[in-house]
PDB file of C-alpha atoms in Angstrom:
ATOM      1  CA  UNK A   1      57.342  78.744-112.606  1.00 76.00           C
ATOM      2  CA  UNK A   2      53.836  79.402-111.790  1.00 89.00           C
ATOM      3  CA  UNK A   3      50.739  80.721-114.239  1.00 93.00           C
ATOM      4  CA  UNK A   4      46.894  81.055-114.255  1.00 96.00           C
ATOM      5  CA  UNK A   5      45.688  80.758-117.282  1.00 97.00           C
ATOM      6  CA  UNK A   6      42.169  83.109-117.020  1.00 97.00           C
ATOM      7  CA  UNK A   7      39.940  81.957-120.065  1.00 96.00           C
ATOM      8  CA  UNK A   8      36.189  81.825-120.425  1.00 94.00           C
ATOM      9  CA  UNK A   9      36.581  79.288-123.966  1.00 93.00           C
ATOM     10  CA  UNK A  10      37.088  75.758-121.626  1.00 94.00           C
ATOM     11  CA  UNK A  11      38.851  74.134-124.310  1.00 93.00           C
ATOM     12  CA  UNK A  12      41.429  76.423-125.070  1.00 92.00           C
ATOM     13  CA  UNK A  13      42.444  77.058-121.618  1.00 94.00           C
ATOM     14  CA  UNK A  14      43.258  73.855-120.704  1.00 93.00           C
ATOM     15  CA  UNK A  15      45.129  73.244-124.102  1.00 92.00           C
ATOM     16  CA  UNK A  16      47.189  76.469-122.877  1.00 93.00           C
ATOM     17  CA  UNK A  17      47.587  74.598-119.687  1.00 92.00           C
ATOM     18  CA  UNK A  18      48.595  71.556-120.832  1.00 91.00           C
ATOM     19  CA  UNK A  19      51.292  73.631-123.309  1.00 89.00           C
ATOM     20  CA  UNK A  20      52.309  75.092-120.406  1.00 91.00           C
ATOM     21  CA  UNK A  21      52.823  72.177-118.405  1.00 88.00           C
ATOM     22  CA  UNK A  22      54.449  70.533-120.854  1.00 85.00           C
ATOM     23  CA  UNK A  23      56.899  73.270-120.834  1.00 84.00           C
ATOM     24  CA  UNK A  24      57.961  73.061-117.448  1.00 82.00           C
ATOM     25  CA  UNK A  25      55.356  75.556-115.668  1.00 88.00           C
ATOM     26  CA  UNK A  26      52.731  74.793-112.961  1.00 88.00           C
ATOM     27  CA  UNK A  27      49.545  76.023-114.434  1.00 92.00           C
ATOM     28  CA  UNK A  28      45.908  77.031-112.798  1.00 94.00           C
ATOM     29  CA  UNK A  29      43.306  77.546-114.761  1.00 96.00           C
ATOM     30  CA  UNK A  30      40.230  79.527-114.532  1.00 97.00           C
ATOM     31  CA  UNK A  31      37.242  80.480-116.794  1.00 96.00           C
ATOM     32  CA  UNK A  32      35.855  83.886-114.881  1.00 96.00           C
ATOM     33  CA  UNK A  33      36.876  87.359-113.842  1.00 95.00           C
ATOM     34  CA  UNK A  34      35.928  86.730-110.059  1.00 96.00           C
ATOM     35  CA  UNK A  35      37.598  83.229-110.067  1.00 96.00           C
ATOM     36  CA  UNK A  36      40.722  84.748-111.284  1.00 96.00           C
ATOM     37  CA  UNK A  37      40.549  87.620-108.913  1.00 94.00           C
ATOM     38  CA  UNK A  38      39.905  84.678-106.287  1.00 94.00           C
ATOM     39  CA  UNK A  39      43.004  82.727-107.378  1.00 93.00           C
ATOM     40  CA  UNK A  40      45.067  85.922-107.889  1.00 93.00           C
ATOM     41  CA  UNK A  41      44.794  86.207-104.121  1.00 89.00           C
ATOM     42  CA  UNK A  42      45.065  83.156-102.920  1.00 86.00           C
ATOM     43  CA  UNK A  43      48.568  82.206-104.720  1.00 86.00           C
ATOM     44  CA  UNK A  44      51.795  84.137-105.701  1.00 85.00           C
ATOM     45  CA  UNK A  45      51.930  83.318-109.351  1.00 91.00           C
ATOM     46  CA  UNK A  46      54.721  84.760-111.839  1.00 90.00           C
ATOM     47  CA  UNK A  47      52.441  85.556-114.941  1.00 94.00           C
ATOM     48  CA  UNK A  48      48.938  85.394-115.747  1.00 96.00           C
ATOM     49  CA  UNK A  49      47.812  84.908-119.209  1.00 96.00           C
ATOM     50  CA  UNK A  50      44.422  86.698-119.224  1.00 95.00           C
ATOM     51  CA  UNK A  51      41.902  86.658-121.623  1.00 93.00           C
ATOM     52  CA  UNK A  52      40.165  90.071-121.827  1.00 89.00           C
ATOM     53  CA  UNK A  53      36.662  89.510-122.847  1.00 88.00           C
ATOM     54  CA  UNK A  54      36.485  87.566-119.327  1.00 93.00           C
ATOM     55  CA  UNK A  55      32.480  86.341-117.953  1.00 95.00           C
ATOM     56  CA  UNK A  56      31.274  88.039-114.472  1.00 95.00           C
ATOM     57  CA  UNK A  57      34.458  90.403-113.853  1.00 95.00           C
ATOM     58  CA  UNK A  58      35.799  91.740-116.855  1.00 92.00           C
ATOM     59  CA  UNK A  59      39.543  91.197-117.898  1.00 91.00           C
ATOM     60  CA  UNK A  60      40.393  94.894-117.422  1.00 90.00           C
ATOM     61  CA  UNK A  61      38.755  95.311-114.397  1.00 92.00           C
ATOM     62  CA  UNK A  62      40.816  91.805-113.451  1.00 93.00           C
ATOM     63  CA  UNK A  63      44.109  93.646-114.199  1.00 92.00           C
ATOM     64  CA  UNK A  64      43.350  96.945-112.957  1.00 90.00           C
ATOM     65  CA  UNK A  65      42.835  95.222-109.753  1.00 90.00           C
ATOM     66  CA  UNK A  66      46.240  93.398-110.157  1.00 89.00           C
ATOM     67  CA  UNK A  67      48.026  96.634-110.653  1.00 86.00           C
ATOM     68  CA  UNK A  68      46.538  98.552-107.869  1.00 85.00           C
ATOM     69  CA  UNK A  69      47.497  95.606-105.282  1.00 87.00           C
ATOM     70  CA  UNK A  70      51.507  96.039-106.220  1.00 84.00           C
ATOM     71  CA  UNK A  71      51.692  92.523-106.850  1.00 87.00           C
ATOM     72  CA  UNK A  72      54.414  91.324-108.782  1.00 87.00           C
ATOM     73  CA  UNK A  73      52.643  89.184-110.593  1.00 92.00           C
ATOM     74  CA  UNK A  74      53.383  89.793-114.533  1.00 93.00           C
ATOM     75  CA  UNK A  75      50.113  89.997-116.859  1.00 93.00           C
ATOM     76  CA  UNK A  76      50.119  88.638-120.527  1.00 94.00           C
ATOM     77  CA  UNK A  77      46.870  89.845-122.119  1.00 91.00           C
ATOM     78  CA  UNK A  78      44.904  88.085-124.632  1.00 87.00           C
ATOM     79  CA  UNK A  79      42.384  89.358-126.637  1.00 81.00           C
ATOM     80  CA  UNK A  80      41.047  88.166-130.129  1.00 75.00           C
ATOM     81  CA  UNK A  81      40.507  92.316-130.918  1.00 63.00           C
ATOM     82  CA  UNK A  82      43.823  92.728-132.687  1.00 58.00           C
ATOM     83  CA  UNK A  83      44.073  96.398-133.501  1.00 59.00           C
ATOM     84  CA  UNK A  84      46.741  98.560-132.471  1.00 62.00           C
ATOM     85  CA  UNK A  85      44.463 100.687-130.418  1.00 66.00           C
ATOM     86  CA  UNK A  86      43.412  97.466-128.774  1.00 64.00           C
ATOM     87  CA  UNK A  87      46.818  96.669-127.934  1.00 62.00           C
ATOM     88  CA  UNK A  88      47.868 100.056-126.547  1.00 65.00           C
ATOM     89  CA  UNK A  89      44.489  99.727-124.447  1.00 67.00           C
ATOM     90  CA  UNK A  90      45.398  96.570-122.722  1.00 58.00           C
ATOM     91  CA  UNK A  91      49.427  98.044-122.226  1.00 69.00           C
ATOM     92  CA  UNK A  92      47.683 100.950-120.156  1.00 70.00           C
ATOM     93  CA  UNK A  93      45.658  99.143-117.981  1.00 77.00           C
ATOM     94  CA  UNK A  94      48.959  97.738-117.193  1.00 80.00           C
ATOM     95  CA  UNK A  95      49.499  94.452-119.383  1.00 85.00           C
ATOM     96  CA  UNK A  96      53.017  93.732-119.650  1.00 89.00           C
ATOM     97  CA  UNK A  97      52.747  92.144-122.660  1.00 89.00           C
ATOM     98  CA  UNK A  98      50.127  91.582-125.258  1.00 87.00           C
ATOM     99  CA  UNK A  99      48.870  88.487-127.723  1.00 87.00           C
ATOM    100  CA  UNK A 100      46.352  88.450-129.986  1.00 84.00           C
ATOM    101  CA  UNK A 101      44.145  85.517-131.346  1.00 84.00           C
ATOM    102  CA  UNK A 102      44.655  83.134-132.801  1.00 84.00           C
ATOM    103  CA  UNK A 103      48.499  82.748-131.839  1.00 87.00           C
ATOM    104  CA  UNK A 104      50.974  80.654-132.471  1.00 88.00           C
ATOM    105  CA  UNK A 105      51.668  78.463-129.146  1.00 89.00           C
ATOM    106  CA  UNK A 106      55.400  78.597-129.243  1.00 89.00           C
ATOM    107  CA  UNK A 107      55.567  82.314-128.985  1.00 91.00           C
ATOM    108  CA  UNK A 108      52.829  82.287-125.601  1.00 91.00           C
ATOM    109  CA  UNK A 109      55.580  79.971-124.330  1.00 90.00           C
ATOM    110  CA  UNK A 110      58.454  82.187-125.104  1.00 89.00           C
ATOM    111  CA  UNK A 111      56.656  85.297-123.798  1.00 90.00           C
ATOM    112  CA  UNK A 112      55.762  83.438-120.549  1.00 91.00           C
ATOM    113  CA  UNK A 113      59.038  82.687-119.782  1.00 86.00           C
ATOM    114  CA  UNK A 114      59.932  86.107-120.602  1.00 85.00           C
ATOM    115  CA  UNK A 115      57.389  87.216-118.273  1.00 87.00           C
ATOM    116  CA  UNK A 116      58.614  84.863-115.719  1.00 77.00           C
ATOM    117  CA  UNK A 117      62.206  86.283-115.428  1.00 71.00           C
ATOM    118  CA  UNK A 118      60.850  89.787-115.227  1.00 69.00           C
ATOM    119  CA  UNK A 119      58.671  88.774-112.421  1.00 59.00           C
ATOM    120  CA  UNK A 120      61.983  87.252-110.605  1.00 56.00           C
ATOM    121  CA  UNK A 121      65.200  88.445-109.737  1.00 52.00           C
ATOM    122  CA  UNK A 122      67.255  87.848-112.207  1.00 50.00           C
ATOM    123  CA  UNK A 123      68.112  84.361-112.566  1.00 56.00           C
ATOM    124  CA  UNK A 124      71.080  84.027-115.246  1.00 63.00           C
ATOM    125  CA  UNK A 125      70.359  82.048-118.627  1.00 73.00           C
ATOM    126  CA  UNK A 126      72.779  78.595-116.636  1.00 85.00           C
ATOM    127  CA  UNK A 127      73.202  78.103-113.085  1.00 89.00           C
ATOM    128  CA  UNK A 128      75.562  76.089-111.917  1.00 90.00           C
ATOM    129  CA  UNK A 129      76.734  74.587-108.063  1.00 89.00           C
ATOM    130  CA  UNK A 130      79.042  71.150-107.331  1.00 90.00           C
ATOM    131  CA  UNK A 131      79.314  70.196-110.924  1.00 94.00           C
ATOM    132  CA  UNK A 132      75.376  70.453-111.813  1.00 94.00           C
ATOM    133  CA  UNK A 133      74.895  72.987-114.854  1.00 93.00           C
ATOM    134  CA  UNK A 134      70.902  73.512-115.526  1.00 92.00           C
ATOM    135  CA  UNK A 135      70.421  75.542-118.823  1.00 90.00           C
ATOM    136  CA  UNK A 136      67.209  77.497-118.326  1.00 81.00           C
ATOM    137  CA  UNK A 137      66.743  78.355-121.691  1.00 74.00           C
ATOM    138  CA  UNK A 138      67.150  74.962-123.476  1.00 81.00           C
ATOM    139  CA  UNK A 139      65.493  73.093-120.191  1.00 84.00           C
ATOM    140  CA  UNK A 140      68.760  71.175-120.399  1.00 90.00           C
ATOM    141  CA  UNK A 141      70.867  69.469-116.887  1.00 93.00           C
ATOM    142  CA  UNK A 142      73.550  67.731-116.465  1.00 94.00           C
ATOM    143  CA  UNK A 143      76.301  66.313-113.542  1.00 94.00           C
ATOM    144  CA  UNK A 144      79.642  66.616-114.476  1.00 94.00           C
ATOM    145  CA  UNK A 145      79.244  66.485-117.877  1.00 92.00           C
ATOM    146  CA  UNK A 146      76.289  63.531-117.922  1.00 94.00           C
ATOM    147  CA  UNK A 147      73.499  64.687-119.268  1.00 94.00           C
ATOM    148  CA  UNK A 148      70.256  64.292-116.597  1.00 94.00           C
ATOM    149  CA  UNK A 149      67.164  63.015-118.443  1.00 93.00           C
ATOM    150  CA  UNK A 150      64.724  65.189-115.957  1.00 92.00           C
ATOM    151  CA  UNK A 151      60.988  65.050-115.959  1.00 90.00           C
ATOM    152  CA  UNK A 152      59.289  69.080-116.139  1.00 86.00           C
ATOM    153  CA  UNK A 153      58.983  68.664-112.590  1.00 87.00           C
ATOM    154  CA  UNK A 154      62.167  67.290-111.490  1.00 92.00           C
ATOM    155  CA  UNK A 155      64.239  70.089-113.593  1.00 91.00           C
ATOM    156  CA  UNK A 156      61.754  73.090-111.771  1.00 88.00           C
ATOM    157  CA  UNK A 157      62.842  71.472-108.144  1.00 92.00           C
ATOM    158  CA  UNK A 158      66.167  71.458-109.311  1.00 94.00           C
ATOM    159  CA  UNK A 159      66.075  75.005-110.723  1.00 91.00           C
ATOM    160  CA  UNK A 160      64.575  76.433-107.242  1.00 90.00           C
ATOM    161  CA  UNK A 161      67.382  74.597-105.128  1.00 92.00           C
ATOM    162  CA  UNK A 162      70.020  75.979-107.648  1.00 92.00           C
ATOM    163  CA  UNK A 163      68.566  79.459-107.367  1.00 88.00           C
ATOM    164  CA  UNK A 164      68.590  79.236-103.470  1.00 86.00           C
ATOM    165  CA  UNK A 165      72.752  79.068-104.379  1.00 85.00           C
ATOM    166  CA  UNK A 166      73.252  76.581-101.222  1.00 86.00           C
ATOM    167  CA  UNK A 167      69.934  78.046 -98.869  1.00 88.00           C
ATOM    168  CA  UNK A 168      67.163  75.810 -97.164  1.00 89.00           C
ATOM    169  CA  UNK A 169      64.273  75.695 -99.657  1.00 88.00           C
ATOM    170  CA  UNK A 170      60.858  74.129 -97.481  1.00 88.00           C
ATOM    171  CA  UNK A 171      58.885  71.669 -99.302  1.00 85.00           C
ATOM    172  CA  UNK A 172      56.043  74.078 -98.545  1.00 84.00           C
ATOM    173  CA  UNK A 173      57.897  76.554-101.001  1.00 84.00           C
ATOM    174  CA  UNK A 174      58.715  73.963-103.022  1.00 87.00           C
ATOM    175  CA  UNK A 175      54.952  73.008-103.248  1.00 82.00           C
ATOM    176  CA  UNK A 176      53.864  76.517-104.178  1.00 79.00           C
ATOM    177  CA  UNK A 177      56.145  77.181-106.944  1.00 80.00           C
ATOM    178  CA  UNK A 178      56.545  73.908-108.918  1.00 83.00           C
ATOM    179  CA  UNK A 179      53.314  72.434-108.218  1.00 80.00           C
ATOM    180  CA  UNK A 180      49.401  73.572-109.094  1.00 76.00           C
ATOM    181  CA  UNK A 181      46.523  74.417-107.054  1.00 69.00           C
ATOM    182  CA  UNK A 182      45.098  70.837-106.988  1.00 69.00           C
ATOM    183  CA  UNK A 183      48.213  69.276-105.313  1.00 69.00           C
ATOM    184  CA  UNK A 184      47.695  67.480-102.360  1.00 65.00           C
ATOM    185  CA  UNK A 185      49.830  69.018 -99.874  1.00 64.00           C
ATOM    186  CA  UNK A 186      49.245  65.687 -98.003  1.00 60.00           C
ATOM    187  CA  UNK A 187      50.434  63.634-100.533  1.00 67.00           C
ATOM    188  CA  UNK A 188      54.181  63.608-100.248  1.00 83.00           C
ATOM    189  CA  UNK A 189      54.880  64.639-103.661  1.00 85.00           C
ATOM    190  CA  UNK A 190      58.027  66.289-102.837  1.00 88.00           C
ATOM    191  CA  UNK A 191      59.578  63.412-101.187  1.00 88.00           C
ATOM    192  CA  UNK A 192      58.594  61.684-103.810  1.00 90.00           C
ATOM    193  CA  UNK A 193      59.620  64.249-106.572  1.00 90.00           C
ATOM    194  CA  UNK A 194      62.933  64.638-104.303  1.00 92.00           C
ATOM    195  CA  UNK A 195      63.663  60.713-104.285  1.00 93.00           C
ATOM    196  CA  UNK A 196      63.766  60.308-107.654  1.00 93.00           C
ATOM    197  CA  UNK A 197      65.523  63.544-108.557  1.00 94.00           C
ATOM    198  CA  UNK A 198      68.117  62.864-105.907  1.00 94.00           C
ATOM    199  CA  UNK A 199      68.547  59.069-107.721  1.00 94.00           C
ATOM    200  CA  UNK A 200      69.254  60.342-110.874  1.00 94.00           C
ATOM    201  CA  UNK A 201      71.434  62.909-109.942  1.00 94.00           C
ATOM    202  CA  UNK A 202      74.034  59.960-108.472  1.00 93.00           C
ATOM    203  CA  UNK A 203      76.215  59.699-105.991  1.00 92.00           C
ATOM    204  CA  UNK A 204      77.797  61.425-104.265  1.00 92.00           C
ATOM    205  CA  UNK A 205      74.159  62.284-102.720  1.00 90.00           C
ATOM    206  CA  UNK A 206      74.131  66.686-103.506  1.00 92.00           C
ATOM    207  CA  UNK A 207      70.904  67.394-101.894  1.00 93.00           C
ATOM    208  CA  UNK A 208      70.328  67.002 -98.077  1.00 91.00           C
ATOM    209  CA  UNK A 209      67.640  67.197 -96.303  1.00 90.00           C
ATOM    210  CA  UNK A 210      67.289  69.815 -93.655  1.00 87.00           C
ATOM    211  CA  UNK A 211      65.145  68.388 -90.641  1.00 86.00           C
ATOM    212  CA  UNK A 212      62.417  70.050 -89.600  1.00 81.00           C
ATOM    213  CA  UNK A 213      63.170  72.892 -92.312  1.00 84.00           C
ATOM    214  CA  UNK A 214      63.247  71.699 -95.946  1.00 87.00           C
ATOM    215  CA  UNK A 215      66.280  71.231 -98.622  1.00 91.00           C
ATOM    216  CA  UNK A 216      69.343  71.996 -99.631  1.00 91.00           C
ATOM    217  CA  UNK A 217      71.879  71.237-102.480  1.00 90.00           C
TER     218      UNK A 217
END
C-alpha cells in the first residue's frame, strides 16, 4: 500500500512515483541516503524501491540499516550495475528483490506488489464480505455483481476495511496506509474519501462509522 521511492536522479523518481500512484500505492519520495533513513523511521512503509548509488548515505549502508532494525519493511534494489555479482551483492545486504536499469515499468509494478504481500499477512488474491468482491490482482470491485468504478484511492480504503474482515479501522490508520507523507491529517480526506466511496457503493449503506474510533464495513 505504501512505498518510498529512494532516488538521487529527481526525474525518475517522481516518474516511479507517479507509476506507482497510478497503480494504486501511496508513494514518498526521496533523493538521499539520510533522507531515506529519515523517512524509513518516521513511517511503516511495505517496500522501498532503493536506488543503490544513493548521495550522503549510501544505498547499502541504507539497507543494512533496514535489516539490522527488524523492520518489515521489504527492499527492492535498484542499481544501473547489472552484473550477476552485482545482483548477488545487493541480495546479501539483504535486498529482497533486485532491478536493474533501465527497466521496464510494468515489471517494478508487479514486483512491488509482490513485495507488498510478502511484507503483509497474507491477504488472498479476492476478498469478499456482504456481497462486495475486490480482486486485488486485476484492481477490480464490485457489489453484487455491479461493477464499482473506484478511484486508486477509494479501492485501497476499501481493500483495508475488507482486510480488517468486519474490525474498526481508525482514519488515523487509514491515513497512514493509503495516503502519502504530504497529506494533511487536518484536511478531512478520509471523510471525504469515505463519502464518496460509501455513495458509490449504494444502499443499503455497508460501512458505518464507529464514533470516536474509526470504520467498519
Amino acid at each position: 500500500m505504501r512505498v518510498l521511492v529512494a532516488e538521487d536522479e529527481e526525474i525518475l523518481a517522481e516518474l516511479v512515483a507517479t507509476g506507482l500512484r497510478r497503480a494504486g500505492f501511496a508513494v514518498d519520495t526521496v533523493y538521499s541516503g539520510d533522507a531515506a533513513l529519515a523517512y524509513l523511521g518516521l513511517h511503516d512503509y511495505d517496500v522501498v524501491v532503493l536506488d543503490r548509488d544513493l548521495p550522503r548515505v549510501h544505498g547499502d549502508d541504507v539497507a543494512r540499516g533496514l535489516v539490522a532494525s527488524g523492520s518489515r519493511t521489504r527492499i527492492l534494489m535498484l542499481t544501473a550495475a547489472g552484473s550477476m555479482e552485482d545482483r548477488v551483492a545487493g541480495l546479501d545486504l539483504g535486498a529482497d528483490d533486485y532491478l536493474g536499469k533501465p527497466f521496464e515499468f510494468p515489471e517494478l509494478v508487479s514486483r512491488v506488489r509482490a513485495l507488498r504481500r510478502r511484507s503483509a499477512r497474507p491477504v488472498p488474491p479476492q476478498l469478499e464480505r456482504h456481497g462486495i468482491r475486490l480482486d486485488t490482482v486485476r484492481r477490480t470491485a464490485s457489489r453484487d455483481g455491479r461493477e464499482l468504478d473506484l478511484s486508486p484511492k477509494e479501492f485501497s480504503v476499501l481493500q483495508l476495511l475488507l482486510e480488517a474482515d468486519g474490525g474498526t479501522v481508525s482514519a488515523e490508520e487509514l491515513l497512514e496506509r493509503a495516503w502519502d507523507a504530504n497529506a494533511d491529517p487536518f484536511t478531512g480526506a478520509v471523510r471525504v474519501c469515505m463519502s464518496k466511496l460509501r455513495g458509490k457503493l449504494g444502499e443499503p449503506a455497508l460501512i458505518r462509522t464507529v464514533q470516536g474510533v474509526g470504520y467498519a464495513l
